[in-house]
Tab-separated table of C-alpha atoms and ligand atoms in Angstrom:
chain	number	residue	atom	x	y	z
A	1	MET	CA	-23.108	15.341	44.639
A	2	ILE	CA	-22.288	11.550	45.809
A	3	ASP	CA	-19.335	11.440	47.944
A	4	GLN	CA	-20.003	7.809	48.352
A	5	ILE	CA	-19.778	5.699	44.747
A	6	GLU	CA	-23.787	3.645	45.284
A	7	ILE	CA	-22.634	-0.325	45.601
A	8	PRO	CA	-24.832	-2.688	44.378
A	9	ALA	CA	-26.527	-5.256	46.316
A	10	SER	CA	-25.776	-7.449	43.677
A	11	PHE	CA	-23.631	-7.581	40.671
A	12	PRO	CA	-24.145	-9.322	36.779
A	13	ASP	CA	-21.980	-11.824	36.549
A	14	PRO	CA	-19.801	-11.703	33.513
A	15	GLY	CA	-20.323	-14.727	31.948
A	16	THR	CA	-24.099	-15.289	32.600
A	17	VAL	CA	-26.136	-16.285	29.397
A	18	SER	CA	-28.369	-19.177	30.250
A	19	GLY	CA	-32.172	-18.439	29.237
A	20	LYS	CA	-30.944	-16.048	26.244
A	21	ARG	CA	-31.893	-16.571	22.774
A	22	VAL	CA	-29.002	-16.966	20.647
A	23	VAL	CA	-29.186	-16.835	16.932
A	24	ILE	CA	-25.425	-17.880	15.429
A	25	THR	CA	-24.970	-18.240	11.953
A	26	GLY	CA	-20.918	-19.649	10.504
A	27	ALA	CA	-22.786	-22.834	12.811
A	28	SER	CA	-21.938	-25.560	10.940
A	29	ARG	CA	-18.465	-25.821	11.467
A	30	GLY	CA	-14.917	-24.153	13.106
A	31	LEU	CA	-16.069	-21.307	15.550
A	32	GLY	CA	-19.673	-21.182	15.214
A	33	ALA	CA	-19.647	-24.440	16.239
A	34	LEU	CA	-17.210	-23.835	19.020
A	35	LEU	CA	-19.738	-20.531	20.403
A	36	ALA	CA	-22.680	-22.744	19.378
A	37	HIS	CA	-21.050	-25.894	21.936
A	38	ALA	CA	-19.986	-22.881	24.823
A	39	PHE	CA	-23.327	-21.146	24.595
A	40	SER	CA	-25.532	-24.449	24.847
A	41	HIS	CA	-23.357	-25.722	27.800
A	42	ALA	CA	-23.976	-22.115	29.699
A	43	GLY	CA	-27.963	-23.147	29.231
A	44	ALA	CA	-28.621	-20.468	26.218
A	45	SER	CA	-31.393	-21.879	23.885
A	46	VAL	CA	-29.189	-21.592	20.085
A	47	ALA	CA	-30.659	-20.772	16.719
A	48	LEU	CA	-27.807	-22.691	14.218
A	49	VAL	CA	-26.856	-21.323	11.156
A	50	ALA	CA	-24.943	-21.860	7.641
A	51	ARG	CA	-26.294	-23.393	4.137
A	52	THR	CA	-25.307	-26.932	5.088
A	53	GLU	CA	-27.908	-28.454	6.958
A	54	ARG	CA	-26.531	-31.851	7.425
A	55	ASP	CA	-23.541	-30.176	9.200
A	56	LEU	CA	-25.398	-28.031	11.060
A	57	LYS	CA	-28.153	-30.731	11.896
A	58	SER	CA	-24.440	-33.024	13.859
A	59	VAL	CA	-23.600	-29.681	15.723
A	60	ALA	CA	-27.548	-29.868	17.146
A	61	GLU	CA	-27.166	-33.187	17.849
A	62	ALA	CA	-24.355	-33.051	20.363
A	63	LEU	CA	-25.122	-29.950	22.270
A	64	PRO	CA	-26.620	-30.241	25.877
A	65	GLY	CA	-29.130	-27.922	25.546
A	66	PRO	CA	-32.215	-27.071	22.805
A	67	SER	CA	-31.375	-25.441	19.305
A	68	LEU	CA	-32.936	-24.232	16.082
A	69	VAL	CA	-31.372	-26.097	12.691
A	70	LEU	CA	-32.434	-22.976	9.963
A	71	SER	CA	-30.096	-23.509	6.654
A	72	GLY	CA	-29.400	-21.058	4.285
A	73	ASP	CA	-27.184	-18.637	2.647
A	74	VAL	CA	-27.084	-15.163	5.221
A	75	THR	CA	-26.792	-13.154	1.617
A	76	ASP	CA	-30.498	-13.433	1.551
A	77	GLU	CA	-31.994	-11.083	2.820
A	78	ASP	CA	-35.260	-13.137	2.989
A	79	PHE	CA	-33.405	-16.235	4.130
A	80	ASN	CA	-32.516	-13.459	7.287
A	81	GLU	CA	-36.001	-12.135	7.691
A	82	ALA	CA	-37.091	-15.934	8.191
A	83	VAL	CA	-34.495	-16.871	10.426
A	84	ALA	CA	-35.600	-13.497	12.916
A	85	ASP	CA	-39.498	-14.657	12.053
A	86	ALA	CA	-38.459	-18.624	13.087
A	87	THR	CA	-37.256	-16.946	16.117
A	88	VAL	CA	-40.256	-15.203	17.034
A	89	THR	CA	-42.661	-18.633	16.134
A	90	GLU	CA	-40.123	-20.369	18.260
A	91	TRP	CA	-38.818	-18.659	20.795
A	92	GLY	CA	-40.788	-15.234	21.154
A	93	GLY	CA	-38.227	-13.286	20.106
A	94	VAL	CA	-33.666	-13.585	20.182
A	95	ASP	CA	-32.187	-12.128	22.579
A	96	VAL	CA	-28.663	-12.159	20.616
A	97	TRP	CA	-27.661	-12.636	17.499
A	98	ILE	CA	-24.134	-13.576	16.292
A	99	CYS	CA	-23.084	-12.630	12.806
A	100	ASN	CA	-20.513	-14.972	12.401
A	101	ALA	CA	-20.554	-16.857	9.169
A	102	GLY	CA	-17.509	-15.750	6.908
A	103	ILE	CA	-14.621	-16.999	4.154
A	104	SER	CA	-11.637	-16.248	2.908
A	105	PRO	CA	-10.693	-17.304	-0.034
A	106	ILE	CA	-6.335	-16.122	-0.653
A	107	VAL	CA	-5.492	-14.708	-3.966
A	108	ALA	CA	-1.823	-13.815	-4.922
A	109	GLY	CA	-2.601	-10.463	-5.327
A	110	PRO	CA	-4.752	-7.871	-6.836
A	111	ARG	CA	-4.026	-9.190	-10.559
A	112	GLN	CA	-5.041	-12.543	-9.411
A	113	THR	CA	-7.862	-11.154	-7.041
A	114	ASP	CA	-11.298	-12.313	-9.563
A	115	VAL	CA	-13.835	-9.070	-9.511
A	116	SER	CA	-16.363	-11.938	-8.364
A	117	ILE	CA	-14.138	-13.070	-5.639
A	118	TRP	CA	-13.994	-10.070	-4.446
A	119	ARG	CA	-17.798	-8.987	-4.965
A	120	GLN	CA	-18.185	-12.521	-3.096
A	121	VAL	CA	-16.029	-11.738	0.389
A	122	LEU	CA	-17.898	-8.634	0.769
A	123	GLU	CA	-20.912	-9.766	0.127
A	124	VAL	CA	-20.708	-13.263	2.858
A	125	ASN	CA	-19.039	-11.180	4.936
A	126	LEU	CA	-20.002	-7.802	5.155
A	127	THR	CA	-23.285	-7.548	3.595
A	128	GLY	CA	-24.210	-10.751	4.939
A	129	ALA	CA	-23.726	-9.395	8.276
A	130	PHE	CA	-25.542	-5.888	7.669
A	131	LEU	CA	-28.614	-8.053	6.724
A	132	GLY	CA	-27.872	-10.542	9.710
A	133	ALA	CA	-27.771	-6.902	11.829
A	134	ARG	CA	-30.911	-6.273	10.160
A	135	ALA	CA	-33.132	-8.581	10.549
A	136	ALA	CA	-32.450	-8.628	14.386
A	137	ALA	CA	-33.371	-5.369	14.894
A	138	ARG	CA	-36.557	-5.524	13.475
A	139	VAL	CA	-37.548	-8.522	16.399
A	140	MET	CA	-35.261	-7.321	18.939
A	141	SER	CA	-35.897	-6.004	22.160
A	142	GLU	CA	-34.123	-3.668	25.045
A	143	GLY	CA	-31.675	-5.575	25.627
A	144	GLY	CA	-30.490	-7.120	23.008
A	145	ARG	CA	-27.294	-7.806	21.790
A	146	LEU	CA	-25.914	-7.968	18.297
A	147	ILE	CA	-22.364	-9.497	18.170
A	148	PHE	CA	-20.001	-9.342	14.606
A	149	THR	CA	-17.069	-11.248	14.573
A	150	GLY	CA	-14.262	-9.608	13.034
A	151	SER	CA	-10.720	-10.033	12.307
A	152	VAL	CA	-7.377	-9.056	13.376
A	153	LEU	CA	-6.601	-8.889	9.829
A	154	GLY	CA	-9.206	-5.902	9.365
A	155	GLU	CA	-6.565	-3.908	11.235
A	156	ARG	CA	-3.468	-5.677	10.296
A	157	PRO	CA	-3.877	-7.255	6.592
A	158	ARG	CA	-2.175	-10.331	5.244
A	159	LYS	CA	-1.049	-10.282	1.593
A	160	GLY	CA	-3.269	-12.045	-0.252
A	161	LEU	CA	-6.240	-11.519	2.066
A	162	SER	CA	-6.812	-7.395	1.080
A	163	ALA	CA	-10.759	-8.132	0.043
A	164	TYR	CA	-10.902	-10.226	3.482
A	165	SER	CA	-9.528	-7.478	5.395
A	166	ALA	CA	-11.473	-4.835	3.067
A	167	SER	CA	-15.063	-6.617	4.717
A	168	LYS	CA	-13.014	-7.219	8.502
A	169	ALA	CA	-12.218	-3.275	8.456
A	170	GLY	CA	-16.230	-2.872	7.572
A	171	LEU	CA	-17.571	-4.405	10.183
A	172	VAL	CA	-16.222	-2.021	12.314
A	173	GLY	CA	-17.880	0.976	10.308
A	174	VAL	CA	-21.337	-1.195	9.987
A	175	ALA	CA	-20.876	-2.155	13.976
A	176	LYS	CA	-20.331	1.586	15.478
A	177	GLY	CA	-22.780	2.603	12.801
A	178	LEU	CA	-25.741	0.296	14.073
A	179	ALA	CA	-24.622	0.987	17.834
A	180	LEU	CA	-26.102	5.109	17.216
A	181	ASP	CA	-29.006	3.730	15.109
A	182	LEU	CA	-30.061	0.908	17.925
A	183	ALA	CA	-29.386	2.880	20.830
A	184	PRO	CA	-32.702	4.291	21.771
A	185	VAL	CA	-33.946	1.097	21.982
A	186	GLY	CA	-31.178	-0.182	23.786
A	187	ILE	CA	-29.492	-2.484	21.828
A	188	THR	CA	-25.639	-2.599	21.584
A	189	VAL	CA	-23.430	-3.367	18.800
A	190	ASN	CA	-20.020	-5.208	19.591
A	191	VAL	CA	-17.254	-6.473	17.436
A	192	VAL	CA	-15.400	-9.668	19.186
A	193	ALA	CA	-11.853	-9.877	16.493
A	194	PRO	CA	-10.256	-13.275	17.151
A	195	GLY	CA	-6.465	-13.134	16.267
A	196	TRP	CA	-5.702	-17.052	14.720
A	197	PHE	CA	-7.201	-19.657	16.360
A	198	ASP	CA	-7.163	-23.440	14.246
A	199	SER	CA	-10.012	-23.616	12.868
A	200	PRO	CA	-10.916	-25.501	9.307
A	201	LEU	CA	-10.770	-21.797	7.661
A	202	ALA	CA	-7.333	-21.430	9.037
A	203	ASP	CA	-6.092	-24.624	8.287
A	204	GLY	CA	-3.726	-24.273	5.384
A	205	TRP	CA	-1.771	-22.223	7.348
A	206	VAL	CA	-1.944	-24.248	10.654
A	207	LYS	CA	-0.545	-27.276	8.599
A	208	SER	CA	2.128	-25.095	7.275
A	209	PRO	CA	5.578	-24.421	9.804
A	210	GLU	CA	6.313	-21.416	7.759
A	211	LEU	CA	3.262	-20.249	8.282
A	212	SER	CA	2.399	-21.445	11.108
A	213	ALA	CA	5.454	-19.685	12.277
A	214	SER	CA	4.748	-16.770	11.080
A	215	ILE	CA	1.477	-16.187	12.806
A	216	THR	CA	3.008	-17.577	16.714
A	217	GLY	CA	5.852	-15.409	15.864
A	218	HIS	CA	3.453	-11.868	15.206
A	219	THR	CA	1.501	-13.068	18.591
A	220	ALA	CA	2.640	-11.490	21.918
A	221	LEU	CA	1.790	-15.156	23.647
A	222	ARG	CA	3.974	-17.040	20.884
A	223	ARG	CA	0.699	-19.200	19.902
A	224	TRP	CA	-2.150	-20.085	18.203
A	225	GLY	CA	-5.747	-19.159	20.195
A	226	ALA	CA	-7.080	-22.330	21.200
A	227	PRO	CA	-10.853	-22.944	22.230
A	228	ALA	CA	-11.708	-22.209	25.331
A	229	ASP	CA	-9.909	-18.985	25.149
A	230	LEU	CA	-12.125	-17.126	22.258
A	231	THR	CA	-16.148	-17.498	24.136
A	232	GLY	CA	-16.114	-15.570	27.256
A	233	ALA	CA	-15.582	-12.873	24.444
A	234	TYR	CA	-18.561	-13.209	23.020
A	235	GLN	CA	-20.394	-15.141	26.893
A	236	PHE	CA	-19.616	-11.746	28.183
A	237	LEU	CA	-20.924	-9.291	25.670
A	238	ALA	CA	-23.840	-11.055	25.585
A	239	SER	CA	-24.436	-11.178	29.473
A	240	ASP	CA	-25.916	-8.439	31.390
A	241	ALA	CA	-22.499	-7.192	32.332
A	242	SER	CA	-21.625	-5.419	28.732
A	243	ALA	CA	-25.146	-3.763	28.702
A	244	PHE	CA	-23.201	-0.317	28.957
A	245	ILE	CA	-20.745	-1.751	26.036
A	246	THR	CA	-21.217	-0.226	22.612
A	247	GLY	CA	-19.758	0.299	18.692
A	248	THR	CA	-16.474	-1.764	20.971
A	249	VAL	CA	-14.144	-4.110	19.095
A	250	LEU	CA	-12.542	-6.670	21.950
A	251	ASN	CA	-9.498	-8.387	20.712
A	252	VAL	CA	-8.794	-11.605	21.510
A	253	ASP	CA	-5.758	-12.369	19.412
A	254	GLY	CA	-2.684	-13.281	22.471
A	255	GLY	CA	-1.408	-10.028	20.977
A	256	TYR	CA	-0.808	-9.918	17.754
A	257	LEU	CA	-1.770	-6.189	17.176
A	258	LEU	CA	0.931	-5.841	19.540
A	259	VAL	CA	3.579	-7.101	17.869
B	301	NAP	N1	-10.078	-19.031	12.438
B	301	NAP	C1	-9.494	-18.266	12.663
B	301	NAP	O1	-9.103	-17.997	13.150
B	301	NAP	C2	-10.198	-16.838	12.842
B	301	NAP	C3	-9.543	-15.512	13.088
B	301	NAP	C4	-10.303	-14.317	12.970
B	301	NAP	C5	-11.671	-13.958	12.408
B	301	NAP	N2	-12.683	-15.839	12.073
B	301	NAP	C6	-13.538	-15.357	11.637
B	301	NAP	O2	-14.715	-16.364	12.266
B	301	NAP	C7	-15.738	-16.794	11.359
B	301	NAP	C8	-16.136	-18.436	11.839
B	301	NAP	O3	-14.364	-18.713	11.123
B	301	NAP	P1	-13.656	-20.160	10.948
B	301	NAP	O4	-12.721	-20.134	11.090
B	301	NAP	O5	-15.195	-20.953	11.994
B	301	NAP	O6	-14.227	-20.300	9.063
B	301	NAP	P2	-15.071	-21.492	8.917
B	301	NAP	O7	-14.756	-22.800	9.989
B	301	NAP	O8	-14.637	-22.038	7.355
B	301	NAP	O9	-16.892	-21.790	8.871
B	301	NAP	C9	-17.539	-21.040	8.431
B	301	NAP	C10	-18.791	-20.818	8.653
B	301	NAP	O10	-19.653	-19.766	7.883
B	301	NAP	C11	-20.641	-20.406	7.057
B	301	NAP	N3	-20.794	-19.710	5.642
B	301	NAP	C12	-19.960	-19.761	5.021
B	301	NAP	N4	-20.520	-18.599	3.852
B	301	NAP	C13	-21.917	-18.958	4.305
B	301	NAP	C14	-23.290	-18.001	3.777
B	301	NAP	N5	-23.216	-17.443	2.533
B	301	NAP	N6	-24.372	-18.175	4.454
B	301	NAP	C15	-24.564	-19.060	5.897
B	301	NAP	N7	-23.134	-19.043	6.148
B	301	NAP	C16	-21.755	-19.397	5.699
B	301	NAP	C17	-19.998	-21.947	6.661
B	301	NAP	O11	-20.924	-22.800	6.864
B	301	NAP	P3	-21.600	-22.956	5.456
B	301	NAP	O12	-20.618	-23.509	4.519
B	301	NAP	O13	-22.437	-24.914	5.775
B	301	NAP	O14	-22.165	-21.899	4.533
B	301	NAP	C18	-19.189	-22.016	8.135
B	301	NAP	O15	-20.440	-22.917	9.273
B	301	NAP	C19	-15.469	-16.205	10.043
B	301	NAP	O16	-15.852	-14.417	10.154
B	301	NAP	C20	-14.003	-16.015	10.320
B	301	NAP	O17	-13.457	-14.878	8.972
B	301	NAP	C21	-11.730	-16.820	11.645
């Protein structure tokens, strides 16, 4: 038994992602575009994934570092495999894959939820993330990082969003299962669960004083999330400092789940 803990000669910086090769899905706008900027400013190479090529190109043009634009649908198995192949061709592999693409149509209740909407939400948010992780696992090596964008609504649903909540709760199960599956090859799998951030997806809430007040009233810190509040969680989970963290959910919600 040791009587003194061994102090390392140096410590990994919890935000360092310089030189990492990072795939970000849902990168054409909103939180994915924000992540692309944060990782690019921090010295990473980023592959931007979404359906709308024009929007991806404008995000890419504004980045300070190298990027790839890969347009396609995350629900398409072949497309995900093609993204993985592109990382091998262009970069020799991938270090971090952020499954962030998501949709959240609001409906009035179960009778108004057309089953096609239910299926589409699960297809994009849950199956799309799984297919990305599945493709990533083929080309990632030891030290790889899979990060899913979940949501606090996976734990605390709101009216009209049952399909969305189911998809985000399901992601936690997928992440934990894959964390076990991929632990033997040294790949970690975690979820970042944002609270409420001003983005095109949340536009309806941001613009309604009543809905906005209901969000801030349920957030311990009494405000919406700002862009700079979110990116550090992803950078930490992508960095060498998080090597012993897998199968976890990191809520970045200003205490939304506490109130
Ligand atoms: N904003 C928030 O407050 C908040 C809170 C918690 C969690 N989230 C989660 O954060 C993630 C990003 O949300 P956001 O607020 O940034 O939403 P957003 O602004 O609507 O962006 C969604 C992104 O996903 C892409 N996308 C949608 N369907 C796709 C598909 N089938 N294939 C490929 N890409 C697809 C969109 O691009 P194209 O349309 O060009 O494909 C876009 O880039 C989502 O998973 C969302 O659930 C957001």
